[in-house]
Amino acid sequence: MSAVAVHQFAQCITCHAWSPDHSMIALCPNNSEVHIYRMSEDKWERVHVLQKHDQIVSGIDWSSTSNKIVTVSHDRNSYVWNLEGSDWVPTLVILRLNRAALCAQWSPQENKFAVGSGAKTVCICYYEQENNWWVSKLVRKRHNSSVTSVAWHPNNILLATTSTDGKCRVFSTFIKGVDTRDSKTSSSSDTKFGEQILQLDLSYSWAFGVKWSPSGNTLAYVGHNSMIYFVDDVGPSPLAQNVAFRDLPLRDVLFVSEKVVIGVGFDCIPMVFAADESGIWSFVRFIGETKTPSSAPKYGSQFSEAFGKFYSQSKYGVNNDGTENSRQRGGIHQNCINCILPLKEPGVSMVRRFSTSGLDGKVVIWDLENQDDLFQ
Amino acid sequence: MCLQNFPCQEVERHNKPEVELKTSSELILNPILICRNEAEKCLIETSINSLRISLKVRQADELENILTKKFLRFLSMRAEAFQVLRRKPVPGYDISFLITNYHCEDMQKSKLIDFIVQFMEDIDKEISELKMSVNTRGRLVAAEFLKQFI
């Protein structure tokens, strides 16, 4: 498990997205533009700059089959970009939001996309063929605070959202005319649009980074209290597990397979969580570490370690946290990692490579070559 | 110091430090007060996109009181140069820092923390140096003045 490639694109990257063949990357360098880079002969060159937003672009998603890019920004607007010839042409999406948009994701079938916003609502947008534009439907009255992250279930109907009120909610987003009523999905009989299927109140701090497992059976999201929550059998009687870890909180997670999750956040190194045969999730290790740290006995020494640092700092002044930080700022990312995306090879169900981008302006591609012990 | 960019929930298209506004209670975390003794304390208030650290410096006598006030006012007035300094201290304290997510994006977290710790030590040193120099000068002036009466 190592970093295969490190690319420095800007001083700070808010979010990124890959083209379907992974040859181009779209990213936001912490301003109102989206830059698209293409890899040519081992070098990245900037091929397009999409300039339509007035404020920072907070979410980018690139659909893999229809090759469309959706961008959402803090200026309450969203554009769907289509490649026509060699230019990207924007189409405004009327989101009807009155606050900033925070995140966006295409649905698995790419006929809809979801936008989470600071207006405490989630927008589901779909394409109306008659009028030739994107229409939005809002899910109101459910969230108590900003919606930080959205994730689609593989069945294209269920949507999970996390919010700064600490709760994770699952909604049905069935839209007549866009979705087909399937016998499989009618197990959740309340297929009305905006119906809340489930509300998880596991975290007492802000929740971020929700993702479904590839089969849609498990949900994972992180809380700002340095905990990651796994929910199995999402439905009327979910089974929830909390995993607490001793380091800084995470910002985003990724399901590499049904049983392995990678989390990224303020620690600047991806963390691996895995479920064993009985389904119990636990923290395995940081990427790149050779031995697995045992979490329980360290709590005692962590306290005395913290005390030691506190005292020595006050006596000698500077930089004993230089040594502590050199473990966490392991070399590759220098600042918080914001975004983790899979680099899926077509035909392979397990994700072997993924990319992370962070506030240090780097995009790092990781490969899980030697970690077959995680995939049993 | 885990701060992230977060647009304002109350006003559209605005991005404000939530710890200063305190309008949405869910976005603010519990403040921590660290006291060395009754005279010196440090208040740390955090929110999702900003962090405020307020210090109360030890002032043993009237002279130190005046020196601290003047010295810290001098620094606060030039807060732009420091970037993370707040122009006015929080009521009840002598000096305040305001760190936002933009500072964390531009500068490294560990360096910010080092800066603040260094600042705190330097304040103490400076005040005691100033006090000593005032006393020395006072003594010299008084000695010179009184010489004429000998």
Coordinates of C-alpha atoms in Angstrom, one line a residue:
Chain A
M1 CA 0.0 0.0 0.0
S2 CA 1.9 3.0 -1.1
A3 CA 1.6 6.2 -2.9
V4 CA 2.1 5.5 -6.5
A5 CA 2.1 9.1 -7.8
V6 CA 2.1 12.5 -6.2
H7 CA 1.1 15.6 -8.2
Q8 CA 1.1 19.1 -7.0
F9 CA -1.6 21.1 -8.8
A10 CA -2.2 24.2 -6.8
Q11 CA -1.7 25.7 -3.4
C12 CA -4.9 24.2 -2.1
I13 CA -7.4 21.8 -3.6
T14 CA -11.0 21.8 -2.5
C15 CA -12.2 18.7 -4.4
H16 CA -11.4 16.7 -7.5
A17 CA -13.0 14.2 -9.9
W18 CA -11.6 11.9 -12.5
S19 CA -12.8 11.4 -16.1
P20 CA -14.2 8.0 -17.0
D21 CA -10.9 6.7 -18.4
H22 CA -8.8 8.3 -15.6
S23 CA -6.9 10.4 -18.1
M24 CA -8.2 13.7 -17.0
I25 CA -8.8 15.2 -13.6
A26 CA -11.0 18.1 -12.7
L27 CA -10.2 20.0 -9.6
C28 CA -11.0 23.2 -7.8
P29 CA -7.9 25.1 -6.7
N30 CA -9.7 26.8 -3.8
N31 CA -11.3 29.5 -6.0
S32 CA -14.3 29.8 -8.2
E33 CA -12.8 28.0 -11.2
V34 CA -12.5 24.3 -12.1
H35 CA -9.3 23.3 -13.8
I36 CA -9.2 20.2 -16.0
Y37 CA -5.8 18.6 -16.4
R38 CA -4.9 15.9 -18.9
M39 CA -2.0 13.5 -18.5
S40 CA 0.2 13.6 -21.6
E41 CA 3.6 11.9 -21.6
D42 CA 4.0 11.7 -17.9
K43 CA 3.2 15.4 -17.4
W44 CA 0.0 17.1 -16.5
E45 CA -1.1 19.9 -18.7
R46 CA -4.1 22.1 -18.1
V47 CA -6.5 21.7 -20.9
H48 CA -9.6 23.5 -19.7
V49 CA -10.6 26.1 -17.2
L50 CA -14.3 26.2 -16.4
Q51 CA -15.2 29.7 -15.1
K52 CA -18.8 30.2 -14.3
H53 CA -19.1 30.3 -10.6
D54 CA -18.7 33.4 -8.5
Q55 CA -17.5 31.7 -5.3
I56 CA -15.5 28.7 -4.3
V57 CA -16.6 25.4 -6.0
S58 CA -17.4 23.0 -3.2
G59 CA -18.3 19.9 -5.2
I60 CA -17.3 18.3 -8.5
D61 CA -18.5 15.0 -9.8
W62 CA -17.7 13.5 -13.2
S63 CA -20.2 10.9 -14.4
S64 CA -18.6 7.8 -15.9
T65 CA -21.0 6.7 -18.6
S66 CA -22.4 10.0 -19.8
N67 CA -19.2 12.1 -19.4
K68 CA -20.9 15.0 -17.7
I69 CA -19.4 17.1 -15.0
V70 CA -21.6 18.6 -12.3
T71 CA -20.2 21.5 -10.2
V72 CA -21.7 23.1 -7.2
S73 CA -20.5 26.2 -5.4
H74 CA -21.0 28.4 -2.4
D75 CA -22.8 30.9 -4.6
R76 CA -25.9 28.6 -4.5
N77 CA -25.5 27.7 -8.2
S78 CA -24.8 24.5 -10.0
Y79 CA -23.8 23.8 -13.5
V80 CA -23.8 20.6 -15.6
W81 CA -21.0 20.7 -18.1
N82 CA -21.2 18.8 -21.4
L83 CA -18.3 18.3 -23.7
E84 CA -19.2 19.6 -27.1
G85 CA -16.3 19.3 -29.4
S86 CA -13.4 20.5 -27.5
D87 CA -15.2 22.9 -25.1
W88 CA -17.2 22.3 -22.0
V89 CA -20.5 24.0 -22.3
P90 CA -22.3 24.8 -19.0
T91 CA -26.0 24.4 -18.4
L92 CA -27.4 26.2 -15.4
V93 CA -29.4 24.0 -13.0
I94 CA -32.0 25.9 -11.1
L95 CA -31.4 24.6 -7.6
R96 CA -33.7 27.0 -5.8
L97 CA -31.4 27.1 -2.9
N98 CA -31.0 30.1 -0.7
R99 CA -27.7 29.1 0.8
A100 CA -24.4 27.6 -0.3
A101 CA -24.2 24.2 -1.9
L102 CA -21.7 22.0 -0.1
C103 CA -21.5 18.7 -2.0
A104 CA -22.8 16.9 -5.1
Q105 CA -22.9 13.4 -6.5
W106 CA -24.3 11.7 -9.6
S107 CA -26.6 8.8 -8.9
P108 CA -25.4 5.3 -10.0
Q109 CA -27.5 5.5 -13.2
E110 CA -26.5 9.1 -13.8
N111 CA -30.0 10.3 -14.5
K112 CA -30.1 12.3 -11.2
F113 CA -27.7 14.1 -9.0
A114 CA -28.0 15.1 -5.4
V115 CA -26.7 18.4 -3.9
G116 CA -26.4 19.0 -0.1
S117 CA -26.6 22.6 1.0
G118 CA -26.2 25.0 3.9
A119 CA -29.9 25.8 3.6
K120 CA -30.5 22.5 5.6
T121 CA -31.9 20.9 2.5
V122 CA -31.0 18.3 -0.1
C123 CA -31.7 18.9 -3.8
I124 CA -32.3 16.1 -6.2
C125 CA -32.0 17.2 -9.8
Y126 CA -33.1 15.3 -12.9
Y127 CA -33.2 16.1 -16.5
E128 CA -36.5 17.0 -18.0
Q129 CA -36.5 16.1 -21.7
E130 CA -39.5 18.3 -22.7
N131 CA -38.0 21.5 -21.5
N132 CA -34.4 20.5 -22.1
W133 CA -33.1 21.5 -18.7
W134 CA -32.3 20.2 -15.2
V135 CA -35.1 20.5 -12.6
S136 CA -34.6 20.2 -8.9
K137 CA -36.8 18.8 -6.2
L138 CA -36.0 19.7 -2.7
V139 CA -36.1 17.5 0.4
R140 CA -37.2 20.0 3.1
K141 CA -38.0 20.0 6.7
R142 CA -35.8 17.2 7.8
H143 CA -32.4 18.5 8.5
N144 CA -31.5 20.7 11.4
S145 CA -28.3 22.0 10.0
S146 CA -26.2 22.1 6.9
V147 CA -26.0 18.9 4.8
T148 CA -22.3 18.2 4.5
S149 CA -22.2 15.0 2.4
V150 CA -24.5 12.9 0.2
A151 CA -24.2 9.3 -1.0
W152 CA -26.3 7.3 -3.4
H153 CA -27.3 3.7 -2.7
P154 CA -26.6 1.4 -5.7
N155 CA -30.3 1.0 -6.3
N156 CA -30.5 4.7 -7.5
I157 CA -33.3 5.5 -5.1
L158 CA -32.0 5.7 -1.6
L159 CA -29.8 8.6 -0.6
A160 CA -27.8 8.9 2.6
T161 CA -27.0 12.4 3.9
T162 CA -24.8 13.6 6.8
S163 CA -25.3 16.9 8.5
T164 CA -23.6 19.2 11.0
D165 CA -26.3 18.3 13.4
G166 CA -24.6 15.0 13.9
K167 CA -27.2 12.8 12.2
C168 CA -27.1 10.6 9.2
R169 CA -30.4 10.2 7.4
V170 CA -31.5 8.0 4.5
F171 CA -34.2 9.2 2.2
S172 CA -36.1 7.8 -0.7
T173 CA -35.7 9.9 -3.9
F174 CA -38.1 8.1 -6.1
I175 CA -39.2 10.5 -8.9
K176 CA -42.0 9.5 -11.2
G177 CA -41.0 9.5 -14.8
V178 CA -37.3 9.2 -14.0
D179 CA -37.1 6.1 -11.8
T180 CA -38.9 2.9 -12.6
R181 CA -40.7 1.1 -9.8
D182 CA -38.8 -2.1 -9.4
S183 CA -40.0 -5.1 -7.6
K184 CA -36.7 -5.3 -5.7
T185 CA -36.8 -1.8 -4.4
S186 CA -40.4 -1.8 -3.3
S187 CA -39.3 -3.7 -0.2
S188 CA -39.0 -0.1 1.1
S189 CA -42.7 0.4 0.6
D190 CA -42.5 4.1 1.3
T191 CA -41.2 5.1 -2.0
K192 CA -42.5 8.6 -1.9
F193 CA -40.1 11.3 -2.8
G194 CA -38.4 12.8 0.2
E195 CA -39.6 10.1 2.6
Q196 CA -37.1 9.6 5.4
I197 CA -36.4 6.0 5.8
L198 CA -33.9 6.1 8.6
Q199 CA -32.3 8.6 10.9
L200 CA -29.1 7.7 12.7
D201 CA -28.3 9.7 15.8
L202 CA -25.0 8.1 16.7
S203 CA -22.7 11.0 16.8
Y204 CA -22.8 14.0 19.1
S205 CA -20.6 15.9 16.8
W206 CA -20.7 16.9 13.2
A207 CA -21.0 14.1 10.6
F208 CA -19.2 14.0 7.3
G209 CA -18.2 11.7 4.6
V210 CA -21.0 9.1 4.2
K211 CA -20.6 6.2 1.8
W212 CA -22.5 3.0 1.0
S213 CA -20.7 -0.3 0.5
P214 CA -20.7 -1.7 -3.0
S215 CA -23.7 -4.0 -2.3
G216 CA -25.6 -1.2 -0.5
N217 CA -25.8 -3.3 2.6
T218 CA -23.5 -1.2 4.8
L219 CA -23.3 2.5 5.4
A220 CA -20.2 4.2 6.8
Y221 CA -19.9 7.8 8.0
V222 CA -17.5 9.8 10.2
G223 CA -18.1 12.1 13.1
H224 CA -15.9 15.0 14.2
N225 CA -15.4 13.3 17.5
S226 CA -12.8 11.0 15.9
M227 CA -15.2 8.2 15.4
I228 CA -16.4 6.3 12.4
Y229 CA -19.8 4.7 12.3
F230 CA -20.7 1.5 10.4
V231 CA -24.3 0.6 10.0
D232 CA -25.2 -2.8 8.6
D233 CA -28.6 -3.9 7.3
V234 CA -29.8 -0.4 6.7
G235 CA -33.6 -0.7 7.0
P236 CA -36.1 -1.0 9.8
S237 CA -33.6 -2.5 12.3
P238 CA -30.1 -1.4 11.5
L239 CA -27.1 -2.7 13.3
A240 CA -24.7 0.1 14.2
Q241 CA -21.1 -0.1 15.3
N242 CA -18.9 2.7 16.5
V243 CA -15.1 2.6 16.1
A244 CA -13.2 5.2 18.0
F245 CA -9.7 6.0 17.1
R246 CA -7.1 8.1 18.9
D247 CA -6.1 10.5 16.2
L248 CA -7.6 13.5 14.5
P249 CA -11.0 13.3 12.9
L250 CA -11.6 12.1 9.4
R251 CA -13.3 14.0 6.6
D252 CA -14.2 11.3 4.0
V253 CA -14.3 7.6 3.6
L254 CA -14.2 5.1 0.8
F255 CA -15.4 1.5 0.6
V256 CA -12.6 -0.4 -1.1
S257 CA -14.5 -3.7 -0.8
E258 CA -17.4 -4.9 1.3
K259 CA -15.2 -5.3 4.3
V260 CA -12.5 -2.7 3.9
V261 CA -12.9 1.0 4.3
I262 CA -10.3 3.7 3.9
G263 CA -10.7 7.0 5.9
V264 CA -8.9 10.3 5.2
G265 CA -8.9 13.4 7.2
F266 CA -7.0 15.8 9.4
D267 CA -4.2 13.3 10.0
C268 CA -2.9 13.6 6.5
I269 CA -2.4 9.8 6.1
P270 CA -5.2 7.4 5.0
M271 CA -6.4 5.0 7.7
V272 CA -7.6 1.5 7.0
F273 CA -10.6 0.0 8.7
A274 CA -11.7 -3.6 8.2
A275 CA -14.4 -6.0 9.3
D276 CA -13.5 -9.5 10.3
E277 CA -15.5 -12.6 9.6
S278 CA -18.1 -11.9 12.3
G279 CA -18.7 -8.4 10.9
I280 CA -17.0 -6.4 13.7
W281 CA -15.2 -3.4 12.3
S282 CA -12.0 -2.1 13.7
F283 CA -9.1 0.1 12.9
V284 CA -6.3 -1.8 11.2
R285 CA -3.5 0.6 10.4
F286 CA -2.3 3.7 8.7
I287 CA -1.4 3.2 5.1
G288 CA 2.3 2.6 4.9
E289 CA 2.8 1.4 8.5
T290 CA 4.3 -2.0 8.8
K291 CA 3.0 -3.2 12.1
T292 CA -0.5 -2.9 13.4
P293 CA -0.7 -0.7 16.5
S294 CA -2.9 -2.1 19.3
S295 CA -5.4 0.5 20.2
A296 CA -6.5 -0.4 23.7
P297 CA -3.3 -0.4 25.8
K298 CA -2.1 2.8 24.2
Y299 CA -4.8 4.9 25.9
G300 CA -2.9 4.8 29.2
S301 CA 0.4 5.7 27.7
Q302 CA -1.3 8.3 25.5
F303 CA -2.3 10.3 28.5
S304 CA 1.1 10.3 30.1
E305 CA 2.6 11.0 26.6
A306 CA 0.3 14.0 26.4
F307 CA 1.3 15.2 29.8
G308 CA 5.0 14.8 29.1
K309 CA 4.6 16.8 25.9
F310 CA 2.7 19.5 27.8
Y311 CA 5.4 19.9 30.5
S312 CA 8.3 19.7 28.2
Q313 CA 6.9 22.2 25.9
S314 CA 6.3 24.7 28.6
K315 CA 9.9 24.2 29.9
Y316 CA 11.8 24.1 26.6
G317 CA 9.4 26.1 24.5
V318 CA 9.5 24.9 21.0
N319 CA 8.8 21.9 18.9
N320 CA 8.4 18.8 20.8
D321 CA 5.4 18.3 18.6
G322 CA 7.9 18.3 15.8
T323 CA 8.5 14.6 16.6
E324 CA 4.8 13.8 17.1
N325 CA 3.9 15.5 13.8
S326 CA 6.6 13.7 11.8
R327 CA 4.6 10.5 12.3
Q328 CA 1.3 12.0 11.3
R329 CA 2.5 14.3 8.6
G330 CA 4.0 11.1 7.2
G331 CA 5.6 12.9 4.3
I332 CA 3.1 12.8 1.5
H333 CA 0.2 15.0 2.4
Q334 CA 1.2 18.1 4.3
N335 CA -2.2 19.3 5.3
C336 CA -5.7 17.9 5.8
I337 CA -7.0 15.5 3.1
N338 CA -10.4 16.5 1.9
C339 CA -11.5 14.1 -0.7
I340 CA -10.9 10.4 -1.5
L341 CA -12.1 8.8 -4.8
P342 CA -11.8 5.3 -6.2
L343 CA -9.9 4.6 -9.4
K344 CA -11.9 1.7 -10.6
E345 CA -10.7 -0.5 -13.4
P346 CA -13.5 -1.6 -15.6
G347 CA -14.5 -5.2 -14.9
V348 CA -12.9 -5.4 -11.5
S349 CA -15.2 -5.0 -8.6
M350 CA -12.7 -4.4 -5.9
V351 CA -11.0 -1.0 -5.8
R352 CA -7.2 -1.4 -5.9
R353 CA -6.3 2.2 -6.5
F354 CA -7.7 5.4 -5.1
S355 CA -6.7 9.1 -5.1
T356 CA -6.8 11.7 -2.4
S357 CA -6.6 15.4 -2.6
G358 CA -6.0 17.9 0.2
L359 CA -5.5 21.4 1.4
D360 CA -1.8 21.2 0.5
G361 CA -2.7 21.2 -3.2
K362 CA -1.5 17.6 -3.9
V363 CA -3.4 14.8 -5.5
V364 CA -1.9 11.5 -4.5
I365 CA -2.7 8.1 -6.1
W366 CA -2.4 5.1 -3.8
D367 CA -2.2 1.5 -4.7
L368 CA -3.1 -1.4 -2.5
E369 CA -0.8 -3.9 -4.0
N370 CA 0.6 -5.7 -1.0
Q371 CA -2.4 -5.7 1.2
D372 CA -4.1 -8.9 0.2
D373 CA -4.5 -9.8 3.8
L374 CA -7.2 -7.2 4.0
F375 CA -9.2 -8.7 1.2
Q376 CA -9.9 -12.1 2.7
Chain B
M1 CA -7.0 22.5 15.1
C2 CA -9.4 20.8 12.6
L3 CA -11.0 23.7 10.8
Q4 CA -12.7 23.6 7.4
N5 CA -14.3 26.0 5.0
F6 CA -17.9 26.5 5.9
P7 CA -20.2 29.0 4.3
C8 CA -22.5 31.0 6.6
Q9 CA -25.9 29.4 7.3
E10 CA -27.6 32.6 8.1
V11 CA -26.6 34.9 5.3
E12 CA -26.3 33.7 1.7
R13 CA -23.0 33.9 -0.1
H14 CA -21.2 34.9 3.1
N15 CA -18.4 33.1 4.9
K16 CA -17.9 34.2 8.4
P17 CA -15.9 32.8 11.4
E18 CA -18.6 31.0 13.3
V19 CA -16.9 31.4 16.6
E20 CA -17.4 35.2 16.4
L21 CA -21.0 35.1 15.3
K22 CA -22.3 32.3 17.6
T23 CA -25.6 32.3 15.8
S24 CA -25.9 28.5 15.1
S25 CA -25.3 26.6 18.3
E26 CA -24.7 23.3 16.6
L27 CA -21.6 24.7 14.9
I28 CA -19.8 25.7 18.0
L29 CA -18.0 23.4 20.3
N30 CA -17.6 23.6 24.1
P31 CA -15.0 26.2 25.1
I32 CA -12.0 25.2 27.3
L33 CA -10.7 27.3 30.1
I34 CA -7.1 26.5 31.3
C35 CA -6.1 28.4 34.4
R36 CA -2.6 28.5 35.8
N37 CA -3.7 30.4 38.8
E38 CA -6.4 33.1 39.4
A39 CA -4.5 35.7 37.6
E40 CA -3.5 33.8 34.4
K41 CA -5.9 32.0 32.2
C42 CA -6.4 30.9 28.7
L43 CA -9.8 30.4 27.0
I44 CA -10.0 28.4 23.8
E45 CA -13.3 28.6 21.9
T46 CA -13.7 26.5 18.7
S47 CA -16.2 26.2 15.9
I48 CA -16.4 24.5 12.6
N49 CA -14.3 27.1 10.7
S50 CA -12.6 29.2 13.3
L51 CA -10.8 29.1 16.6
R52 CA -10.4 31.9 19.2
I53 CA -7.7 31.8 21.9
S54 CA -7.8 34.5 24.6
L55 CA -5.1 35.0 27.1
K56 CA -5.0 36.8 30.4
V57 CA -1.5 37.7 31.4
R58 CA -0.3 37.8 35.0
Q59 CA -0.2 41.4 36.3
A60 CA 1.3 41.5 39.8
D61 CA 1.2 45.2 40.5
E62 CA 0.0 48.5 39.0
L63 CA 3.1 49.0 36.9
E64 CA 2.7 45.6 35.2
N65 CA -0.9 46.4 34.7
I66 CA -0.1 49.5 32.7
L67 CA 2.8 47.9 30.8
T68 CA 0.7 45.0 29.8
K69 CA -2.1 47.1 28.6
K70 CA 0.1 49.4 26.6
F71 CA 2.2 46.7 25.1
L72 CA -0.7 44.4 24.1
R73 CA -2.6 47.4 22.7
F74 CA 0.5 48.2 20.6
L75 CA 0.5 44.7 19.2
S76 CA -3.3 44.4 18.7
M77 CA -3.3 47.7 16.7
R78 CA -0.9 46.1 14.3
A79 CA -2.9 42.9 14.0
E80 CA -2.8 42.8 10.2
A81 CA 0.9 42.1 10.3
F82 CA 0.3 39.1 12.6
Q83 CA -2.7 37.8 10.6
V84 CA -4.0 35.6 13.4
L85 CA -4.2 38.3 16.0
R86 CA -7.6 39.8 16.9
R87 CA -7.7 43.6 17.0
K88 CA -9.6 43.7 20.3
P89 CA -9.3 41.2 23.1
V90 CA -12.3 39.3 24.2
P91 CA -13.8 41.1 27.2
G92 CA -12.2 39.8 30.4
Y93 CA -8.9 39.0 28.7
D94 CA -5.8 40.8 27.6
I95 CA -5.2 39.5 24.1
S96 CA -7.0 37.3 21.6
F97 CA -6.1 35.3 18.5
L98 CA -8.6 34.4 15.8
I99 CA -7.5 31.5 13.6
T100 CA -9.7 30.7 10.6
N101 CA -9.7 27.8 8.1
Y102 CA -8.0 30.2 5.6
H103 CA -5.0 30.5 7.9
C104 CA -4.9 26.7 8.1
E105 CA -5.0 26.5 4.4
D106 CA -2.2 29.0 3.9
M107 CA 0.0 28.0 6.8
Q108 CA 0.9 24.7 8.4
K109 CA -1.0 23.8 11.6
S110 CA 2.1 22.9 13.6
K111 CA 3.7 26.2 12.8
L112 CA 0.6 28.1 13.8
I113 CA 0.6 26.3 17.2
D114 CA 4.3 27.0 17.6
F115 CA 3.7 30.6 16.9
I116 CA 1.1 31.0 19.5
V117 CA 3.1 29.2 22.1
Q118 CA 6.1 31.3 21.3
F119 CA 4.0 34.4 21.5
M120 CA 2.8 33.5 24.9
E121 CA 6.3 33.0 26.2
D122 CA 7.6 36.2 24.5
I123 CA 4.8 38.2 26.1
D124 CA 5.9 37.2 29.6
K125 CA 9.5 37.9 28.8
E126 CA 8.8 41.2 27.2
I127 CA 6.7 42.4 30.1
S128 CA 9.3 41.5 32.7
E129 CA 12.0 43.1 30.6
L130 CA 9.9 46.3 30.2
K131 CA 9.3 46.4 33.9
M132 CA 12.9 46.0 34.7
S133 CA 13.9 48.7 32.3
V134 CA 11.3 51.1 33.7
N135 CA 12.5 50.5 37.2
T136 CA 16.1 50.9 36.2
R137 CA 15.4 54.1 34.3
G138 CA 13.4 55.4 37.2
R139 CA 16.2 54.6 39.6
L140 CA 18.8 56.4 37.4
V141 CA 16.6 59.4 36.9
A142 CA 15.8 59.7 40.6
A143 CA 19.5 59.3 41.5
E144 CA 20.5 62.0 39.0
F145 CA 17.8 64.3 40.3
L146 CA 18.6 63.8 43.9
K147 CA 22.3 64.4 43.3
Q148 CA 21.8 68.0 43.1
F149 CA 20.6 68.2 46.6
I150 CA 23.6 66.5 48.1

